[in-house]
Tab-separated table of C-alpha atoms and ligand atoms in Angstrom:
chain	number	residue	atom	x	y	z
A	10	MET	CA	230.005	185.512	162.125
A	11	HIS	CA	230.750	181.996	160.888
A	12	ASN	CA	234.113	181.260	159.289
A	13	ASN	CA	232.904	179.776	156.005
A	14	THR	CA	231.282	181.186	152.869
A	15	PRO	CA	227.699	182.329	153.539
A	16	LYS	CA	225.112	179.799	152.403
A	17	ARG	CA	221.827	180.312	150.639
A	18	VAL	CA	219.403	178.601	152.995
A	19	LEU	CA	215.772	177.587	152.499
A	20	ILE	CA	213.713	176.893	155.623
A	21	VAL	CA	210.573	175.070	154.607
A	22	GLY	CA	207.787	175.449	157.164
A	23	CYS	CA	209.106	178.589	158.829
A	24	GLY	CA	207.070	178.335	162.041
A	25	TYR	CA	208.056	177.987	165.685
A	26	VAL	CA	211.433	176.298	165.189
A	27	GLY	CA	212.029	177.669	161.685
A	28	MET	CA	211.760	181.253	162.839
A	29	ALA	CA	214.367	180.765	165.571
A	30	LEU	CA	216.631	178.868	163.173
A	31	GLY	CA	216.285	181.544	160.494
A	32	ARG	CA	217.091	184.331	162.954
A	33	HIS	CA	220.190	182.455	164.079
A	34	LEU	CA	221.437	181.707	160.550
A	35	ALA	CA	220.713	185.218	159.261
A	36	SER	CA	222.598	186.768	162.180
A	37	ASP	CA	225.462	184.437	161.296
A	38	GLY	CA	225.643	186.012	157.834
A	39	HIS	CA	223.766	183.439	155.746
A	40	VAL	CA	221.118	184.391	153.181
A	41	VAL	CA	217.929	182.851	154.551
A	42	PHE	CA	214.562	182.266	152.866
A	43	GLY	CA	211.527	181.049	154.818
A	44	LEU	CA	208.646	179.247	153.101
A	45	ARG	CA	205.103	178.849	154.387
A	46	ARG	CA	201.627	178.752	152.855
A	47	SER	CA	200.196	181.862	154.432
A	48	GLN	CA	201.138	185.522	154.847
A	49	ALA	CA	201.086	184.918	158.605
A	50	GLY	CA	204.480	185.501	160.061
A	51	HIS	CA	205.891	187.365	157.041
A	52	GLU	CA	206.475	190.529	159.045
A	53	ALA	CA	208.109	188.579	161.842
A	54	MET	CA	210.289	186.779	159.292
A	55	GLU	CA	211.458	190.060	157.800
A	56	ALA	CA	212.196	191.426	161.270
A	57	ALA	CA	214.318	188.326	161.899
A	58	GLY	CA	216.289	188.839	158.669
A	59	ILE	CA	214.473	186.032	156.818
A	60	ARG	CA	213.156	186.584	153.271
A	61	PRO	CA	209.554	185.332	153.119
A	62	VAL	CA	208.427	183.054	150.303
A	63	MET	CA	204.850	181.826	149.887
A	64	GLY	CA	204.154	178.275	148.770
A	65	ASP	CA	202.682	174.910	149.639
A	66	ILE	CA	205.008	171.916	149.405
A	67	THR	CA	202.107	169.628	148.506
A	68	ARG	CA	201.841	171.585	145.206
A	69	ALA	CA	204.791	170.926	142.931
A	70	ASP	CA	203.932	174.031	140.867
A	71	ASP	CA	204.441	176.307	143.880
A	72	LEU	CA	207.968	174.991	144.304
A	73	ARG	CA	208.959	175.807	140.716
A	74	GLN	CA	208.859	179.481	141.732
A	75	LEU	CA	211.445	179.086	144.523
A	76	PRO	CA	214.312	181.607	144.424
A	77	GLY	CA	216.989	178.885	144.241
A	78	PRO	CA	219.584	177.520	144.051
A	79	PHE	CA	220.068	176.700	147.740
A	80	ASN	CA	223.091	175.276	149.547
A	81	TRP	CA	221.227	174.237	152.687
A	82	VAL	CA	217.569	173.192	152.895
A	83	VAL	CA	215.747	172.396	156.146
A	84	ASN	CA	212.335	170.761	156.049
A	85	LEU	CA	210.458	171.824	159.195
A	86	VAL	CA	206.947	171.559	157.823
A	87	SER	CA	204.396	170.367	160.316
A	88	SER	CA	200.885	169.186	159.639
A	89	SER	CA	199.123	170.617	162.655
A	90	ARG	CA	195.694	170.556	161.055
A	91	GLY	CA	193.751	167.860	159.201
A	92	GLY	CA	193.640	164.101	159.415
A	93	THR	CA	195.912	161.262	158.387
A	94	THR	CA	195.536	161.945	154.624
A	95	GLU	CA	196.678	165.551	154.991
A	96	TYR	CA	199.489	164.347	157.242
A	97	ARG	CA	200.699	161.915	154.570
A	98	ASP	CA	200.344	164.545	151.810
A	99	VAL	CA	202.581	166.940	153.725
A	100	TYR	CA	205.216	164.550	155.090
A	101	VAL	CA	205.547	162.096	152.184
A	102	GLY	CA	204.148	163.838	149.069
A	103	GLY	CA	205.450	167.250	150.133
A	104	MET	CA	208.896	165.838	150.841
A	105	ARG	CA	209.006	164.207	147.381
A	106	ASN	CA	208.103	167.519	145.699
A	107	LEU	CA	210.644	169.394	147.768
A	108	MET	CA	213.475	166.945	147.057
A	109	LYS	CA	212.867	167.301	143.313
A	110	ALA	CA	212.689	171.082	143.535
A	111	VAL	CA	215.974	171.612	145.395
A	112	ALA	CA	218.172	168.782	144.043
A	113	GLY	CA	221.255	169.878	142.131
A	114	ASP	CA	224.956	170.550	142.333
A	115	ASP	CA	224.571	173.517	144.673
A	116	LEU	CA	222.771	171.540	147.364
A	117	GLN	CA	225.228	170.694	150.141
A	118	LYS	CA	222.904	169.519	152.911
A	119	PHE	CA	219.221	168.772	153.359
A	120	VAL	CA	218.021	168.358	156.955
A	121	TYR	CA	214.657	166.892	157.857
A	122	THR	CA	213.187	166.980	161.367
A	123	SER	CA	211.430	163.709	161.930
A	124	SER	CA	210.281	162.686	165.384
A	125	THR	CA	211.240	160.295	168.172
A	126	SER	CA	207.619	159.104	167.911
A	127	VAL	CA	208.918	156.689	165.234
A	128	TYR	CA	210.252	154.619	168.170
A	129	SER	CA	207.205	152.742	169.353
A	130	GLN	CA	208.772	151.155	172.451
A	131	CYS	CA	206.382	151.190	175.417
A	132	ASP	CA	208.492	149.407	178.033
A	133	GLY	CA	210.687	152.276	179.218
A	134	SER	CA	213.746	150.869	177.424
A	135	THR	CA	216.561	153.076	176.153
A	136	VAL	CA	216.589	153.653	172.408
A	137	ASP	CA	219.254	154.915	170.049
A	138	GLU	CA	219.333	155.355	166.285
A	139	ASN	CA	219.808	151.591	165.773
A	140	SER	CA	216.673	150.686	167.722
A	141	SER	CA	213.751	149.296	165.778
A	142	VAL	CA	211.062	151.600	164.445
A	143	VAL	CA	207.588	150.160	164.059
A	144	ALA	CA	204.633	152.330	163.090
A	145	GLN	CA	201.976	152.403	165.795
A	146	SER	CA	199.658	154.674	163.860
A	147	GLU	CA	199.094	155.999	160.347
A	148	THR	CA	200.818	159.237	161.299
A	149	SER	CA	203.979	157.528	162.490
A	150	GLN	CA	203.929	155.404	159.304
A	151	SER	CA	204.025	158.662	157.313
A	152	LEU	CA	207.032	159.869	159.309
A	153	ILE	CA	208.831	156.565	158.741
A	154	ASP	CA	208.029	156.622	155.006
A	155	ALA	CA	209.298	160.203	154.733
A	156	GLU	CA	212.583	159.110	156.340
A	157	MET	CA	212.872	156.077	154.042
A	158	GLN	CA	212.290	158.220	150.985
A	159	LEU	CA	215.180	160.441	152.002
A	160	LEU	CA	217.459	157.589	152.953
A	161	GLN	CA	216.982	155.874	149.589
A	162	ALA	CA	217.834	159.072	147.720
A	163	VAL	CA	221.275	159.285	149.364
A	164	PRO	CA	222.934	156.417	147.426
A	165	GLU	CA	220.570	156.597	144.439
A	166	SER	CA	221.113	160.233	143.573
A	167	GLN	CA	223.801	161.472	146.018
A	168	PHE	CA	221.095	163.523	147.712
A	169	PRO	CA	222.833	164.924	150.859
A	170	ALA	CA	220.069	164.228	153.362
A	171	VAL	CA	220.380	164.039	157.138
A	172	THR	CA	217.468	163.145	159.409
A	173	LEU	CA	217.017	164.476	162.921
A	174	ARG	CA	214.516	162.738	165.185
A	175	ALA	CA	213.300	165.425	167.568
A	176	SER	CA	211.578	164.689	170.869
A	177	GLY	CA	208.834	166.891	172.377
A	178	ILE	CA	209.702	170.497	171.544
A	179	TYR	CA	209.217	173.146	174.220
A	180	GLY	CA	210.399	176.706	174.761
A	181	PRO	CA	208.956	180.228	174.907
A	182	GLY	CA	205.178	179.890	174.460
A	183	ARG	CA	205.384	176.103	173.873
A	184	GLY	CA	205.290	172.949	175.958
A	185	HIS	CA	201.982	171.153	175.971
A	186	LEU	CA	202.103	169.370	179.339
A	187	PHE	CA	203.614	172.342	181.159
A	188	ARG	CA	200.937	174.694	179.863
A	189	GLN	CA	198.182	172.219	180.691
A	190	PHE	CA	199.579	171.958	184.218
A	191	ILE	CA	199.646	175.734	184.700
A	192	ALA	CA	196.059	175.980	183.442
A	193	GLY	CA	194.987	173.241	185.876
A	194	GLU	CA	193.992	171.064	182.890
A	195	ALA	CA	196.693	168.377	183.021
A	196	HIS	CA	195.843	164.734	183.650
A	197	ARG	CA	198.013	161.870	184.738
A	198	ILE	CA	197.961	158.821	182.520
A	199	GLY	CA	197.688	155.580	184.499
A	200	ASP	CA	200.397	155.458	187.170
A	201	SER	CA	202.356	158.211	185.341
A	202	SER	CA	205.326	155.922	184.905
A	203	ARG	CA	205.690	156.575	181.166
A	204	TRP	CA	208.877	158.315	180.126
A	205	LEU	CA	208.834	161.728	178.456
A	206	ASN	CA	211.611	163.000	176.180
A	207	MET	CA	212.010	166.689	175.479
A	208	ILE	CA	214.145	169.232	173.693
A	209	HIS	CA	214.245	172.994	174.098
A	210	ARG	CA	213.618	174.880	170.863
A	211	ASP	CA	217.030	176.584	171.018
A	212	ASP	CA	218.807	173.248	171.404
A	213	LEU	CA	216.918	171.932	168.387
A	214	VAL	CA	218.165	174.968	166.470
A	215	GLY	CA	221.699	174.008	167.585
A	216	ALA	CA	221.072	170.415	166.471
A	217	ILE	CA	219.929	171.553	163.018
A	218	VAL	CA	223.002	173.765	162.634
A	219	ALA	CA	225.251	170.855	163.696
A	220	ALA	CA	223.494	168.609	161.154
A	221	LEU	CA	223.870	171.234	158.409
A	222	GLU	CA	227.544	171.752	159.154
A	223	ARG	CA	228.692	168.282	160.169
A	224	GLY	CA	225.853	165.747	159.745
A	225	VAL	CA	226.744	162.742	157.614
A	226	PRO	CA	224.366	162.203	154.664
A	227	GLY	CA	222.260	159.083	155.111
A	228	GLU	CA	222.547	159.215	158.911
A	229	ARG	CA	219.818	159.747	161.496
A	230	TYR	CA	220.444	161.542	164.776
A	231	ASN	CA	218.225	161.773	167.846
A	232	ALA	CA	217.739	165.370	168.979
A	233	THR	CA	216.686	165.209	172.608
A	234	ASP	CA	218.077	166.456	175.914
A	235	ASP	CA	220.074	164.474	178.496
A	236	CYS	CA	217.172	163.932	180.827
A	237	PRO	CA	214.245	161.678	179.976
A	238	VAL	CA	211.803	162.001	182.862
A	239	THR	CA	208.744	160.078	183.958
A	240	GLU	CA	205.453	161.923	183.807
A	241	LEU	CA	205.186	161.503	187.590
A	242	GLU	CA	208.613	163.020	188.239
A	243	PHE	CA	207.848	165.930	185.894
A	244	PHE	CA	204.566	166.699	187.651
A	245	GLU	CA	206.186	166.287	191.091
A	246	TRP	CA	208.816	168.856	190.090
A	247	LEU	CA	206.122	171.293	188.940
A	248	VAL	CA	204.130	170.745	192.144
A	249	ARG	CA	207.255	171.568	194.187
A	250	GLU	CA	208.255	174.573	192.069
A	251	LEU	CA	204.817	176.148	191.726
A	252	GLY	CA	202.940	174.933	194.803
A	253	MET	CA	200.072	173.775	192.616
A	254	PRO	CA	198.160	170.512	193.104
A	255	MET	CA	199.108	167.206	191.508
A	256	PRO	CA	196.908	166.566	188.439
A	257	ALA	CA	194.226	163.900	188.760
A	258	VAL	CA	194.389	160.628	186.852
A	259	GLY	CA	192.623	161.024	183.486
A	260	GLY	CA	190.136	158.655	181.869
A	261	ALA	CA	190.508	156.604	178.681
A	262	ASP	CA	189.272	159.557	176.572
A	263	ILE	CA	192.482	161.484	177.367
A	264	VAL	CA	194.539	158.770	175.659
A	265	SER	CA	192.183	158.295	172.698
A	266	ARG	CA	192.185	162.028	171.823
A	267	ARG	CA	195.897	161.950	171.010
A	268	LYS	CA	197.061	161.988	167.367
A	269	ARG	CA	200.223	160.038	168.126
A	270	ALA	CA	200.301	156.768	170.070
A	271	LEU	CA	201.515	156.851	173.671
A	272	THR	CA	204.962	155.370	174.027
A	273	SER	CA	207.402	155.061	176.902
A	274	LYS	CA	211.119	154.995	176.157
A	275	ARG	CA	214.290	156.856	177.065
A	276	VAL	CA	215.882	158.340	173.969
A	277	LEU	CA	219.686	158.638	173.819
A	278	ASN	CA	221.480	161.552	172.140
A	279	GLY	CA	225.141	160.408	172.045
A	280	LYS	CA	225.348	160.219	168.254
A	281	LEU	CA	224.459	163.886	167.828
A	282	ARG	CA	226.798	164.862	170.658
A	283	ALA	CA	229.578	163.018	168.832
A	284	ILE	CA	229.367	165.529	165.957
A	285	GLY	CA	229.907	168.406	168.383
A	286	TRP	CA	226.358	169.324	169.396
A	287	GLN	CA	226.237	170.969	172.805
A	288	LEU	CA	223.137	171.423	174.915
A	289	ARG	CA	222.258	174.749	176.448
A	290	TYR	CA	219.392	173.165	178.412
A	291	PRO	CA	220.424	169.620	179.422
A	292	SER	CA	217.089	169.054	181.178
A	293	TYR	CA	213.575	170.444	181.523
A	294	ARG	CA	214.666	172.030	184.827
A	295	GLU	CA	216.971	174.552	183.122
A	296	GLY	CA	214.754	174.787	180.039
A	297	TYR	CA	211.609	175.697	181.943
A	298	ALA	CA	213.312	177.903	184.576
A	299	GLU	CA	212.159	181.175	182.965
A	300	ASP	CA	208.616	179.917	182.432
A	301	VAL	CA	208.434	178.711	186.027
A	302	LYS	CA	209.624	182.108	187.255
A	303	ARG	CA	207.017	183.903	185.136
A	304	ALA	CA	204.255	181.539	186.302
A	305	LEU	CA	205.262	182.104	189.941
A	306	ASP	CA	205.183	185.887	189.453
A	307	ARG	CA	201.682	185.595	187.985
A	308	LEU	CA	200.484	183.348	190.805
A	309	GLU	CA	201.943	185.684	193.440
A	310	SER	CA	200.393	188.797	191.889
A	311	ARG	CA	196.890	187.277	192.009
A	312	PRO	CA	194.605	189.137	194.433
B	414	NAP	N1	206.052	169.689	168.145
B	414	NAP	C1	206.856	168.707	168.527
B	414	NAP	O1	206.976	168.398	169.716
B	414	NAP	C2	207.658	167.969	167.484
B	414	NAP	C3	208.334	166.807	167.839
B	414	NAP	C4	209.127	166.183	166.892
B	414	NAP	C5	209.270	166.708	165.621
B	414	NAP	N2	208.581	167.836	165.289
B	414	NAP	C6	208.801	168.388	163.943
B	414	NAP	O2	209.531	169.595	164.086
B	414	NAP	C7	209.289	170.442	162.979
B	414	NAP	C8	209.084	171.881	163.413
B	414	NAP	O3	207.963	171.988	164.233
B	414	NAP	P1	207.340	173.410	164.612
B	414	NAP	O4	206.820	173.261	165.987
B	414	NAP	O5	208.293	174.500	164.288
B	414	NAP	O6	206.105	173.476	163.606
B	414	NAP	P2	205.107	174.720	163.370
B	414	NAP	O7	205.333	175.812	164.328
B	414	NAP	O8	203.735	174.120	163.263
B	414	NAP	O9	205.567	175.246	161.952
B	414	NAP	C9	205.335	174.534	160.789
B	414	NAP	C10	205.241	175.506	159.642
B	414	NAP	O10	204.956	174.762	158.464
B	414	NAP	C11	204.150	175.583	157.617
B	414	NAP	N3	203.442	174.661	156.746
B	414	NAP	C12	202.502	173.741	157.092
B	414	NAP	N4	202.114	173.046	156.004
B	414	NAP	C13	202.826	173.538	154.967
B	414	NAP	C14	202.871	173.227	153.579
B	414	NAP	N5	202.079	172.286	153.059
B	414	NAP	N6	203.724	173.924	152.785
B	414	NAP	C15	204.522	174.898	153.311
B	414	NAP	N7	204.528	175.224	154.614
B	414	NAP	C16	203.677	174.562	155.435
B	414	NAP	C17	203.243	176.353	158.591
B	414	NAP	O11	202.891	177.636	158.131
B	414	NAP	P3	201.555	177.886	157.255
B	414	NAP	O12	200.424	177.276	158.024
B	414	NAP	O13	201.494	179.371	157.110
B	414	NAP	O14	201.825	177.189	155.985
B	414	NAP	C18	204.177	176.568	159.783
B	414	NAP	O15	204.819	177.806	159.704
B	414	NAP	C19	208.126	169.823	162.215
B	414	NAP	O16	208.646	169.122	161.103
B	414	NAP	C20	207.533	168.833	163.200
B	414	NAP	O17	206.904	167.742	162.549
B	414	NAP	C21	207.795	168.473	166.188
């Protein structure tokens, strides 16, 4: 149990990360609500101690029915489907609706998970929260605008917002490149020298809790592990661990199919560490250990 008064928490977009966060907060004694558009996941939410709420943040009317007030709000909505218009509706319009719906004296912290894709650096340089952000695509422009909207509300209306910029999320059942590799469908991009930045789902949960408890309103924090890795090094590690072949170099279509632009940078996490965040999985090696073991068992049991 935590030492402080239990909070009323709203997790908006209670999906992959939200579910793990909700389970953690509920087991810590907080009263947790999880919002999503569909019934999907309601049973799993209840099993995790989360109270399901149905609603779409792009519809202001839906949010008038929220069982507030809330002390902590976490916006984890993700626009997995649709094009750039839907993306903007969810990240910018949805955020505006949500901010209006939850503002008030009871609100102590509002955490938003943006993305390290707002850093457009392609030269392998190290980036921290003071590095420049330049939109490379309409989707990253939406992420930047969502952040700006929040940042402006901090001095204007004392809105207690903290932004986390998460790198590539992986964990049980997730991890795009890893799963492509296992399926024999991964491709190398060029000479594979681009840097990848990752965070295990459970460490992102820890980052969100740190931001809720100790994040400073108006600040942005990178949420990523200690170990940026080049694509080549990552594949070489998988080849060694699993005894599978090195993926072939992909064509131009592999790059053009991506929603977000390809960048190459090494993201630093010192600012989040400075507020007491501790990593359980400092690198992909520890984070993927269980998955690697399971994949090896499957490979070995093949006739
Ligand atoms: N994946 C990455 O590597 C990555 C990297 C950086 C940052 N992020 C950010 O991290 C956060 C968490 O990601 P995740 O992987 O947990 O996402 P996820 O599993 O896709 O979950 C997102 C949830 O949002 C709900 N949702 C979508 N649109 C909604 C709307 N209009 N109103 C209400 N709920 C809505 C979805 O449920 P319904 O469909 O039932 O509504 C789903 O449960 C997101 O903000 C994402 O942008 C992700």
